[in-house]
PDB file of C-alpha atoms in Angstrom:
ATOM      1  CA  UNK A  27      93.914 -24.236  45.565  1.00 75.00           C
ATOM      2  CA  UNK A  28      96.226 -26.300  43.471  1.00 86.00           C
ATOM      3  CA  UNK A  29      95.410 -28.239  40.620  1.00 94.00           C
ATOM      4  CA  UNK A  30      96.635 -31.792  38.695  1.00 94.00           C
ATOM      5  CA  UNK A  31      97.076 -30.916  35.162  1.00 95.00           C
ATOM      6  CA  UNK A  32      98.453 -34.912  33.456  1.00 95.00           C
ATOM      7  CA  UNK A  33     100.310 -35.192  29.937  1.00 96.00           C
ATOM      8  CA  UNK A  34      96.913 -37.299  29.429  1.00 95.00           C
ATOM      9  CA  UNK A  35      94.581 -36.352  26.408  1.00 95.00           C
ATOM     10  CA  UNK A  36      91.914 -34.214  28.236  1.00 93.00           C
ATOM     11  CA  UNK A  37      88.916 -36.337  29.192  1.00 89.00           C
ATOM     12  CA  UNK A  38      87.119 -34.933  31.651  1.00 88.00           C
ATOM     13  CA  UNK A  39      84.179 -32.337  31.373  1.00 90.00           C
ATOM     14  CA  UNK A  40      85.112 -29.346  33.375  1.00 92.00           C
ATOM     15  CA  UNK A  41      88.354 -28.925  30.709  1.00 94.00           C
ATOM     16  CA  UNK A  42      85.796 -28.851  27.904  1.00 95.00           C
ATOM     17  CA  UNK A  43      83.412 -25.728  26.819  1.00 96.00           C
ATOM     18  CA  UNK A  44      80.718 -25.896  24.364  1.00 95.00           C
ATOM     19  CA  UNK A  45      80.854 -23.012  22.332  1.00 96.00           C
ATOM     20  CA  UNK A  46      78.011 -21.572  20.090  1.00 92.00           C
ATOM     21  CA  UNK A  47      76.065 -19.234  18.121  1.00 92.00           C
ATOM     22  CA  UNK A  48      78.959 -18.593  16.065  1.00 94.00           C
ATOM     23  CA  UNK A  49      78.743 -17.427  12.704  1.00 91.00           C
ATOM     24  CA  UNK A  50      80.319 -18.883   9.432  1.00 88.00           C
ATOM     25  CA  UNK A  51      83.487 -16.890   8.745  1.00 87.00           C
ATOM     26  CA  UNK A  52      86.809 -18.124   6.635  1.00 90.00           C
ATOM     27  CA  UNK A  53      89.251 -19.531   9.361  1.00 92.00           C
ATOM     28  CA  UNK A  54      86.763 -19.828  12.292  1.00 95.00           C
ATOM     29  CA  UNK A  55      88.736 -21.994  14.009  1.00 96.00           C
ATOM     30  CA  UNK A  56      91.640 -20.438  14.010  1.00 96.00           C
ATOM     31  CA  UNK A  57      89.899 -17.355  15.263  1.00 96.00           C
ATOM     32  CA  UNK A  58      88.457 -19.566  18.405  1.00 97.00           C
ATOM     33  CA  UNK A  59      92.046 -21.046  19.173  1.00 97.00           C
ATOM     34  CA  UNK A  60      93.379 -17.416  19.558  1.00 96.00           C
ATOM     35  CA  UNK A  61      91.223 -15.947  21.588  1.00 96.00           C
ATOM     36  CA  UNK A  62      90.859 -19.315  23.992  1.00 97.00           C
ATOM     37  CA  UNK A  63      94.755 -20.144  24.216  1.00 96.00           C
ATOM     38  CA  UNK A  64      95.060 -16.954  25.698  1.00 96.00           C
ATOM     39  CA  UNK A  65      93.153 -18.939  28.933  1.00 96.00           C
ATOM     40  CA  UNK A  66      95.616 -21.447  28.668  1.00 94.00           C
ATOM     41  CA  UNK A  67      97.388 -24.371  26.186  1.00 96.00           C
ATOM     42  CA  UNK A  68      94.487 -25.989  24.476  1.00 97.00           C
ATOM     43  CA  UNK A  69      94.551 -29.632  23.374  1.00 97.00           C
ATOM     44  CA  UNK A  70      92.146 -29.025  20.804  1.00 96.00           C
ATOM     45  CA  UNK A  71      89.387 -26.719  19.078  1.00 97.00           C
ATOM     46  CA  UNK A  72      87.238 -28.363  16.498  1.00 96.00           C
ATOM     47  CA  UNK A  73      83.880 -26.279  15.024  1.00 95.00           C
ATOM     48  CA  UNK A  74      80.903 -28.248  13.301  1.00 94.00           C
ATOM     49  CA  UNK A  75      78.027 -26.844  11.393  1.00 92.00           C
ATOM     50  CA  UNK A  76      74.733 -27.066  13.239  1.00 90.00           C
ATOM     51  CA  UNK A  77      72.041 -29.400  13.285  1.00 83.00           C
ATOM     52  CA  UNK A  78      69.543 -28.325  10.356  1.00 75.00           C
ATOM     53  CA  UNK A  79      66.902 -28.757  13.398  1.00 75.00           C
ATOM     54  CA  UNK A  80      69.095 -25.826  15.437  1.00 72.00           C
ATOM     55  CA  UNK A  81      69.334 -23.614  12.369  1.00 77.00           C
ATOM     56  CA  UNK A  82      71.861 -21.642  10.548  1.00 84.00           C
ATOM     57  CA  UNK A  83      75.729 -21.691  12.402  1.00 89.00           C
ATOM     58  CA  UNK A  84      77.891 -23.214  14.025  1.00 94.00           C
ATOM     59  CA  UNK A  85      79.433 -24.262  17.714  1.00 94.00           C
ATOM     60  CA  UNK A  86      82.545 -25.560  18.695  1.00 95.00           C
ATOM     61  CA  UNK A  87      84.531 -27.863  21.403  1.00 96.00           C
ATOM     62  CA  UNK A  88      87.299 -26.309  23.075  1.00 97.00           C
ATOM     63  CA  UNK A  89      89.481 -28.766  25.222  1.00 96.00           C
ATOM     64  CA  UNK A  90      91.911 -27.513  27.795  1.00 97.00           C
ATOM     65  CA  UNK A  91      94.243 -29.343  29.759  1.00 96.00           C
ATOM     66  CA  UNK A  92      93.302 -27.415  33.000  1.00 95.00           C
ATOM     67  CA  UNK A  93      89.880 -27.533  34.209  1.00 94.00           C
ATOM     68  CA  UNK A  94      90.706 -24.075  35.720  1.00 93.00           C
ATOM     69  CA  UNK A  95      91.678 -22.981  32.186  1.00 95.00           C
ATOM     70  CA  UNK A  96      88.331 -23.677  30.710  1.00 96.00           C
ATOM     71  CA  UNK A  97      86.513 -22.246  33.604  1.00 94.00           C
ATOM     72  CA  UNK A  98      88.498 -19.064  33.476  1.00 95.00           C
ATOM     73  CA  UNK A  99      87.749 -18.613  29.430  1.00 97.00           C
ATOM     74  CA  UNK A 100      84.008 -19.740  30.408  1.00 96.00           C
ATOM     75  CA  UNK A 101      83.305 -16.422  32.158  1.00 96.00           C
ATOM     76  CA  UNK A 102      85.627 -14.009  30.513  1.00 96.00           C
ATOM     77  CA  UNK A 103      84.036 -14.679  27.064  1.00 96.00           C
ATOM     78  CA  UNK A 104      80.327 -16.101  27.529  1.00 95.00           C
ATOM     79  CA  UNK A 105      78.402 -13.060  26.381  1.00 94.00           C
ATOM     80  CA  UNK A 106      80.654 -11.831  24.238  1.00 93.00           C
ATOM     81  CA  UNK A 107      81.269 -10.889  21.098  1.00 92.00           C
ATOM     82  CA  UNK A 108      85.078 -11.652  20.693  1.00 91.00           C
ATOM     83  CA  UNK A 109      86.039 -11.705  16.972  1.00 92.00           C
ATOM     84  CA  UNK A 110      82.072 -11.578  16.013  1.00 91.00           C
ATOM     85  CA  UNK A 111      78.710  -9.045  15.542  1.00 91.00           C
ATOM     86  CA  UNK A 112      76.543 -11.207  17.806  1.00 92.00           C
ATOM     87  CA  UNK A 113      77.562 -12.571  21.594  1.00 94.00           C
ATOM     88  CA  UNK A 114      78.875 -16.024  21.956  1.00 93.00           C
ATOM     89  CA  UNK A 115      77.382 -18.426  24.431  1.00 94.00           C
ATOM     90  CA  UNK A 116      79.934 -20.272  26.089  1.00 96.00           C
ATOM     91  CA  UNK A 117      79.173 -23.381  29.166  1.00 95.00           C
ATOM     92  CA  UNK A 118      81.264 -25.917  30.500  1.00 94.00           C
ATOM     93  CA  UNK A 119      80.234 -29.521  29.090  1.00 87.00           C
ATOM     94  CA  UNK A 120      77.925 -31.569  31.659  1.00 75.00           C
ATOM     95  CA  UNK A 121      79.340 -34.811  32.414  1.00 64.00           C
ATOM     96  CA  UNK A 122      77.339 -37.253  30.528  1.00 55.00           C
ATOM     97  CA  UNK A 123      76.035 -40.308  32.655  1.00 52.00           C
ATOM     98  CA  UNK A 124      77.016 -43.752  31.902  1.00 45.00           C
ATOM     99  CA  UNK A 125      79.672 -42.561  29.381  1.00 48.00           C
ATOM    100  CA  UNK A 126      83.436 -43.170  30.360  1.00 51.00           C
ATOM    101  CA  UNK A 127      85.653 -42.288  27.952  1.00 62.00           C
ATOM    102  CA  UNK A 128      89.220 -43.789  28.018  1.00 72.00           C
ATOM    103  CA  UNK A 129      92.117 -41.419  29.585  1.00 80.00           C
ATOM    104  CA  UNK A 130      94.766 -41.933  26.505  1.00 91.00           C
ATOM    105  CA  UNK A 131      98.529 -40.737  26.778  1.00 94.00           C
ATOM    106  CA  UNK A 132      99.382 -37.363  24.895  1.00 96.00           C
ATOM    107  CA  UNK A 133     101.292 -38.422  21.901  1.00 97.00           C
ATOM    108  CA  UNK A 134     105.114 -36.915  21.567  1.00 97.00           C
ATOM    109  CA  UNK A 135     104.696 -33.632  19.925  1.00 97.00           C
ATOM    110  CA  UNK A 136     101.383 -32.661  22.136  1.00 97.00           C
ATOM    111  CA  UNK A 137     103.640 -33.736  25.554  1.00 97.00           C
ATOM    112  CA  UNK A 138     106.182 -31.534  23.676  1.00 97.00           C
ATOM    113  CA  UNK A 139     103.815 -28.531  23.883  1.00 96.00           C
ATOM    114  CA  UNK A 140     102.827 -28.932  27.175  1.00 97.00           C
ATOM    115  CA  UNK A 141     105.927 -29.238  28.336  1.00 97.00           C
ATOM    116  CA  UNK A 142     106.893 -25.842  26.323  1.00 96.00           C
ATOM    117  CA  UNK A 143     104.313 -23.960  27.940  1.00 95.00           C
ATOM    118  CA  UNK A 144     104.473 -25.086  31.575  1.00 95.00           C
ATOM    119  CA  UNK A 145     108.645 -25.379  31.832  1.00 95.00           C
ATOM    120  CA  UNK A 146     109.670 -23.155  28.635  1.00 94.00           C
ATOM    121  CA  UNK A 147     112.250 -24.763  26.079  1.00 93.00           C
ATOM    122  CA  UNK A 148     114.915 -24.318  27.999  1.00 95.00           C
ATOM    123  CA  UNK A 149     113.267 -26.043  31.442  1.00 95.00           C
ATOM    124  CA  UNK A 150     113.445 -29.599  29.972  1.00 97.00           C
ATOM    125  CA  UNK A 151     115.437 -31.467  27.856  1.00 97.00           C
ATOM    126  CA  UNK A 152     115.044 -35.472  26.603  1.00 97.00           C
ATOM    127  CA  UNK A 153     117.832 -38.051  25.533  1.00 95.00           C
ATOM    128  CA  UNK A 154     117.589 -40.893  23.401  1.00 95.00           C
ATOM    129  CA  UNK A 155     119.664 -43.429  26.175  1.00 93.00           C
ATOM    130  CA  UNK A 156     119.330 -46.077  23.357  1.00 91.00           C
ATOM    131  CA  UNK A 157     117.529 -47.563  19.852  1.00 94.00           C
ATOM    132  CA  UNK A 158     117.879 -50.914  19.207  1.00 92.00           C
ATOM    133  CA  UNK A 159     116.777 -52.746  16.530  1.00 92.00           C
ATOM    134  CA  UNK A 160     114.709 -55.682  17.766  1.00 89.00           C
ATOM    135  CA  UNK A 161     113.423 -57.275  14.675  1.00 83.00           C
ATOM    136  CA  UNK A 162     113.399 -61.137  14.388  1.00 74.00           C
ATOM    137  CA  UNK A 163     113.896 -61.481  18.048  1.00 59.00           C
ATOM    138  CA  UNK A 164     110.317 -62.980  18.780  1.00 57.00           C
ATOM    139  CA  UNK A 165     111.839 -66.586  16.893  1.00 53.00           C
ATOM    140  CA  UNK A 166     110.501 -68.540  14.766  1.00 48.00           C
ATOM    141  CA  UNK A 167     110.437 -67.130  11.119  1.00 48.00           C
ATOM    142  CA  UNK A 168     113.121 -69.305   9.938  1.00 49.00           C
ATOM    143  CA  UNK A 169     111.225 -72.350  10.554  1.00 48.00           C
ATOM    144  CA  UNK A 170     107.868 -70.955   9.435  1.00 48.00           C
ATOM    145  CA  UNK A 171     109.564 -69.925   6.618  1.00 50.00           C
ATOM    146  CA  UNK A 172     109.755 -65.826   5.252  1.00 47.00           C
ATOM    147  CA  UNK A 173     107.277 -66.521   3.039  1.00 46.00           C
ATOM    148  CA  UNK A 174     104.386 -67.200   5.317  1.00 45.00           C
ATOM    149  CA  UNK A 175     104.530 -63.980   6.694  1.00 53.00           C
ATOM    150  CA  UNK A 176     105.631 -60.309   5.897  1.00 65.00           C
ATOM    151  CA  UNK A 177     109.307 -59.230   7.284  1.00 79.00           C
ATOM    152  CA  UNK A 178     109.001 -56.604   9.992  1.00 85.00           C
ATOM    153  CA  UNK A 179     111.380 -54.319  11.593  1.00 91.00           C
ATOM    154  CA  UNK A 180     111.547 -53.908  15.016  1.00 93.00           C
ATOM    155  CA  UNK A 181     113.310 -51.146  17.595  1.00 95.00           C
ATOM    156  CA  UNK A 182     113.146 -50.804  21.006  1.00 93.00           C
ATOM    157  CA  UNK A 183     113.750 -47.144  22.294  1.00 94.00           C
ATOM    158  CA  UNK A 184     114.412 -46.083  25.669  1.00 93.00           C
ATOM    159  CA  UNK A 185     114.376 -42.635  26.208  1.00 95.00           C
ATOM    160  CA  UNK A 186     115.623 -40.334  29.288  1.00 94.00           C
ATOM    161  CA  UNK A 187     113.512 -36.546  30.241  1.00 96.00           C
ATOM    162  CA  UNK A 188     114.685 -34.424  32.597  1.00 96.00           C
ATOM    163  CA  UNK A 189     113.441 -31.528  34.374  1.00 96.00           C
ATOM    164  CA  UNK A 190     116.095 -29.659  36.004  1.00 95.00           C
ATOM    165  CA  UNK A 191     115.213 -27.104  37.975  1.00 93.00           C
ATOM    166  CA  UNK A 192     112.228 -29.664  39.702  1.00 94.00           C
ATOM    167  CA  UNK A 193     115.162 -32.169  40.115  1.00 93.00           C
ATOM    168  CA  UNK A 194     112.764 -34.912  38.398  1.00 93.00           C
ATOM    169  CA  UNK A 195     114.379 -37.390  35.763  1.00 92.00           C
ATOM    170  CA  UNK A 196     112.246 -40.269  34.023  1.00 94.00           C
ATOM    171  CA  UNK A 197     112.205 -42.625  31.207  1.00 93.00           C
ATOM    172  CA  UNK A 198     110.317 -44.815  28.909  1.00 93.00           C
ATOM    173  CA  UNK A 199     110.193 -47.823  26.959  1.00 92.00           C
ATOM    174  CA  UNK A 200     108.698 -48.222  23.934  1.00 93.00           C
ATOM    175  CA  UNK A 201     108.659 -50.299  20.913  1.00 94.00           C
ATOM    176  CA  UNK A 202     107.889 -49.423  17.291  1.00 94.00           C
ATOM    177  CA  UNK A 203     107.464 -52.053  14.378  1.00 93.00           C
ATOM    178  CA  UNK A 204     106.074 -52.171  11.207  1.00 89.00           C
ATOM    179  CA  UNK A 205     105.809 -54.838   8.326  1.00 86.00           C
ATOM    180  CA  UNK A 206     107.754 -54.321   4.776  1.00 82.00           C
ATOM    181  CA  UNK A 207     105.524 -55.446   2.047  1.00 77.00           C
ATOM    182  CA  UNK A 208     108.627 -55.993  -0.396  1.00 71.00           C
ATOM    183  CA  UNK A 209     111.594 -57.144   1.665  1.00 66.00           C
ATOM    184  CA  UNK A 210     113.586 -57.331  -1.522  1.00 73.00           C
ATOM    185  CA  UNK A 211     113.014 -53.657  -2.300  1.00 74.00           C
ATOM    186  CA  UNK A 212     116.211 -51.805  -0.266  1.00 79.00           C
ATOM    187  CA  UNK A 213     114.741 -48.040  -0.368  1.00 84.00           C
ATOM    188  CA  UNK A 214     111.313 -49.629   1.440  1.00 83.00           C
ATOM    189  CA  UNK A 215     113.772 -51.043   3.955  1.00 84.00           C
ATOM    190  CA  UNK A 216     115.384 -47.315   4.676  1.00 88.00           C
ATOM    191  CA  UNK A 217     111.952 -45.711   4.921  1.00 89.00           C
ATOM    192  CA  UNK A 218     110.394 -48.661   7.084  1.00 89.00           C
ATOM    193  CA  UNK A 219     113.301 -48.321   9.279  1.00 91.00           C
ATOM    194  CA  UNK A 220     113.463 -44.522   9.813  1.00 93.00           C
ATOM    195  CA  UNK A 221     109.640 -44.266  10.138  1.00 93.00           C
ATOM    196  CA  UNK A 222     109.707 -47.259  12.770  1.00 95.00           C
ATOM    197  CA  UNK A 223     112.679 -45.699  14.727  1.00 96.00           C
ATOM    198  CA  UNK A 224     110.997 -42.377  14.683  1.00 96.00           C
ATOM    199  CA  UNK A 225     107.814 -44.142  16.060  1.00 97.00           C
ATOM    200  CA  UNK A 226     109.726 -45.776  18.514  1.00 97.00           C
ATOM    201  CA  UNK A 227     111.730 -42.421  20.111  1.00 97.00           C
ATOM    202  CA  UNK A 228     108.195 -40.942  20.347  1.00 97.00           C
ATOM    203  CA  UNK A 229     106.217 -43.513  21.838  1.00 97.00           C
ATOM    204  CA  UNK A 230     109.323 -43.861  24.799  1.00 96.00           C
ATOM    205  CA  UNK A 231     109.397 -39.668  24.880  1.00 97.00           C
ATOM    206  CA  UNK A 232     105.636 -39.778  25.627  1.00 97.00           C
ATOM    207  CA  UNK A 233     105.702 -42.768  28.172  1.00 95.00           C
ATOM    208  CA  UNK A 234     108.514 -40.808  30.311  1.00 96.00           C
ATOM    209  CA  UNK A 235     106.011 -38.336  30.403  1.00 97.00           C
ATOM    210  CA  UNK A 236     103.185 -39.810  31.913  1.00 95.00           C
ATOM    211  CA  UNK A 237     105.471 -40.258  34.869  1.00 94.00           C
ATOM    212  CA  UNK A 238     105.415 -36.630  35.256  1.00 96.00           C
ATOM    213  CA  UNK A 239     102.243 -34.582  37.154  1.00 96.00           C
ATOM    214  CA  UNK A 240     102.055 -30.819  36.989  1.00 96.00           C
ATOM    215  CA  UNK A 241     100.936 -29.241  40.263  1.00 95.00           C
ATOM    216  CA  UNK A 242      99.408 -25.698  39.237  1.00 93.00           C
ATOM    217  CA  UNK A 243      98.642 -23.401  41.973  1.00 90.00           C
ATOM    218  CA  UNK A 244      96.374 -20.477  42.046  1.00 84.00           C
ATOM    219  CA  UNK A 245      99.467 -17.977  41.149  1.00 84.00           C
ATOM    220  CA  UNK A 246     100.451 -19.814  38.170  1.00 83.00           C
ATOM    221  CA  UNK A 247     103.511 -21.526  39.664  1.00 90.00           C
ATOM    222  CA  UNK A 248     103.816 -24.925  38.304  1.00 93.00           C
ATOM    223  CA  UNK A 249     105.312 -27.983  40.969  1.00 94.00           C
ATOM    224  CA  UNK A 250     106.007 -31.187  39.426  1.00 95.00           C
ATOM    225  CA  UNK A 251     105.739 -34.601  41.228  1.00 93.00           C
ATOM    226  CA  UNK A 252     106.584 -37.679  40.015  1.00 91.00           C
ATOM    227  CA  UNK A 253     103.583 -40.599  38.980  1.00 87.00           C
ATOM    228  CA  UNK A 254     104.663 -43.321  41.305  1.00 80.00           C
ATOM    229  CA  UNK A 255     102.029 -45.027  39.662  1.00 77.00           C
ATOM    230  CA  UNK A 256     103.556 -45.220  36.091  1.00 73.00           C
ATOM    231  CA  UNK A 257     106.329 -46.744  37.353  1.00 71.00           C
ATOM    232  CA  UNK A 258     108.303 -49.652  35.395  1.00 69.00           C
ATOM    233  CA  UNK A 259     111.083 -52.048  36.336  1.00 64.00           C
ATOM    234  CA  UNK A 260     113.259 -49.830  34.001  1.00 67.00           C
ATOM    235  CA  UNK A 261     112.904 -46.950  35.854  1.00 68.00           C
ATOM    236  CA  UNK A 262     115.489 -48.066  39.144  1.00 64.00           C
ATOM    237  CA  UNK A 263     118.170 -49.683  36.179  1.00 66.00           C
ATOM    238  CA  UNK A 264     121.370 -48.197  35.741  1.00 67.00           C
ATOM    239  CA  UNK A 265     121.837 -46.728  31.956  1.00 70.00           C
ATOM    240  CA  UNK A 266     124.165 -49.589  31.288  1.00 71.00           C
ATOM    241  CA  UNK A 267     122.037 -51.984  32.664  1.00 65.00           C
ATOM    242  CA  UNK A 268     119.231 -50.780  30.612  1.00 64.00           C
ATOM    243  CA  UNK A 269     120.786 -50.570  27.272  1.00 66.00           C
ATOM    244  CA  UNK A 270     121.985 -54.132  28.283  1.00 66.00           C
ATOM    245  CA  UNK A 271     118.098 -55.612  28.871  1.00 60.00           C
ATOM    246  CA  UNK A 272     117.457 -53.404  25.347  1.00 56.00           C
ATOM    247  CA  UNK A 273     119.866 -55.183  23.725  1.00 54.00           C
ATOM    248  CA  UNK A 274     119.214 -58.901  25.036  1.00 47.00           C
TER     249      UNK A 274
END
């Protein structure tokens, strides 16, 4: 039995687990994340004191990416006392009814982990295939007048990943802007800039990779397929055709 793992921020119930009856220690949740990334890359691990109603402690959420993941960690470490004196509990979250919660993209560095674990650093690689800077395009300001309204800067990123040994290559488009308070102040430029292009490269990075599905099979071997359902008029452009539609 395969299954879908997405460079999606984890949503669903069966990747969560509800941990509990844990007891207050200095660096608890860094104590949780190594015993339950040993299951599998986690998205997140986040520990709360208890209710006063529920007593003393504490429990945590666990996300994994793979709903086979959680459910592995569920059994191997409900009942036990891992790093602690007493047992843990440990369940997979119920789905709550009526609730949908909105499937969001991984940002950059989180698609960059992923990626890590399931291809290693050396099974993908990402270009920049260009970074424009966009800002004033959208008209107007002259005749409005600068005055009326902050100065932004603009850039427009397209960016190029590329799985090789899956023979699967995809991109994305993104933009990243923000507004300069004090146009007049050169070193609030430079930062604006940099911080904006760096938002830009990021945003694209993640976009190519929601284009990208991991297939995990029961063994552990990971197929890729490509999200036909992502796709963008950018993706069938030539590179000089893109940078040309970037650039106009």
């Amino acid at each position: 039995m395969a299954e879908v793992v997405e460079f999606r921020v984890p949503a669903a119930s069966a990747q969560t687990l509800l941990v509990w009856g844990l007891e207050p220690e200095p660096g608890l949740e860094h104590s949780l994340f190594s015993v339950f990334s040993k299951f599998g890359p986690l998205y997140s691990v986040r520990a709360h004191r208890n209710a006063a109603v529920a007593g003393p402690g504490y429990y945590a959420i666990i996300k994994f990416y793979s709903a086979g993941d959680a459910s592995r960690a569920q059994r191997a470490c409900s009942g036990q006392r891992l790093f602690q004196k007493s047992p843990l509990k440990v369940c997979v979250c119920t789905k709550q009814k009526g609730f949908q919660q909105q499937v969001l993209a991984l940002n950059s560095n989180k698609c960059q982990e992923l990626a890590n674990h399931y291809f290693g650093f050396n099974g993908w690689s990402s270009r920049i295939i260009t970074l424009q800077n966009v800002s004033g395009f959208d008209g107007g300001n002259e005749e409005l007048g600068e005055t009326l309204q902050k100065r932004s800067v603009k850039y427009l990123c397209a960016v190029e990943v590329t799985l090789p040994s899956h023979g699967v290559r995809t991109r994305g488009v993104a933009l990243g802007e923000a507004d300069i308070e004090n146009s007049e102040d050169p070193l609030e430029f430079v930062t604006a800039t940099r911080r904006v292009q760096k938002l830009a490269v990021g945003k694209a990075l993640s976009s190519a990779f929601q284009k990208i599905l991991l297939v995990v099979l029961e063994n552990g071997k990971v197929a890729v397929e490509y999200n036909s359902t992502q796709e963008e008029l950018t993706d069938s452009l030539t590179e000089e055709e893109l940078k040309g539609l970037v650039q106009v």
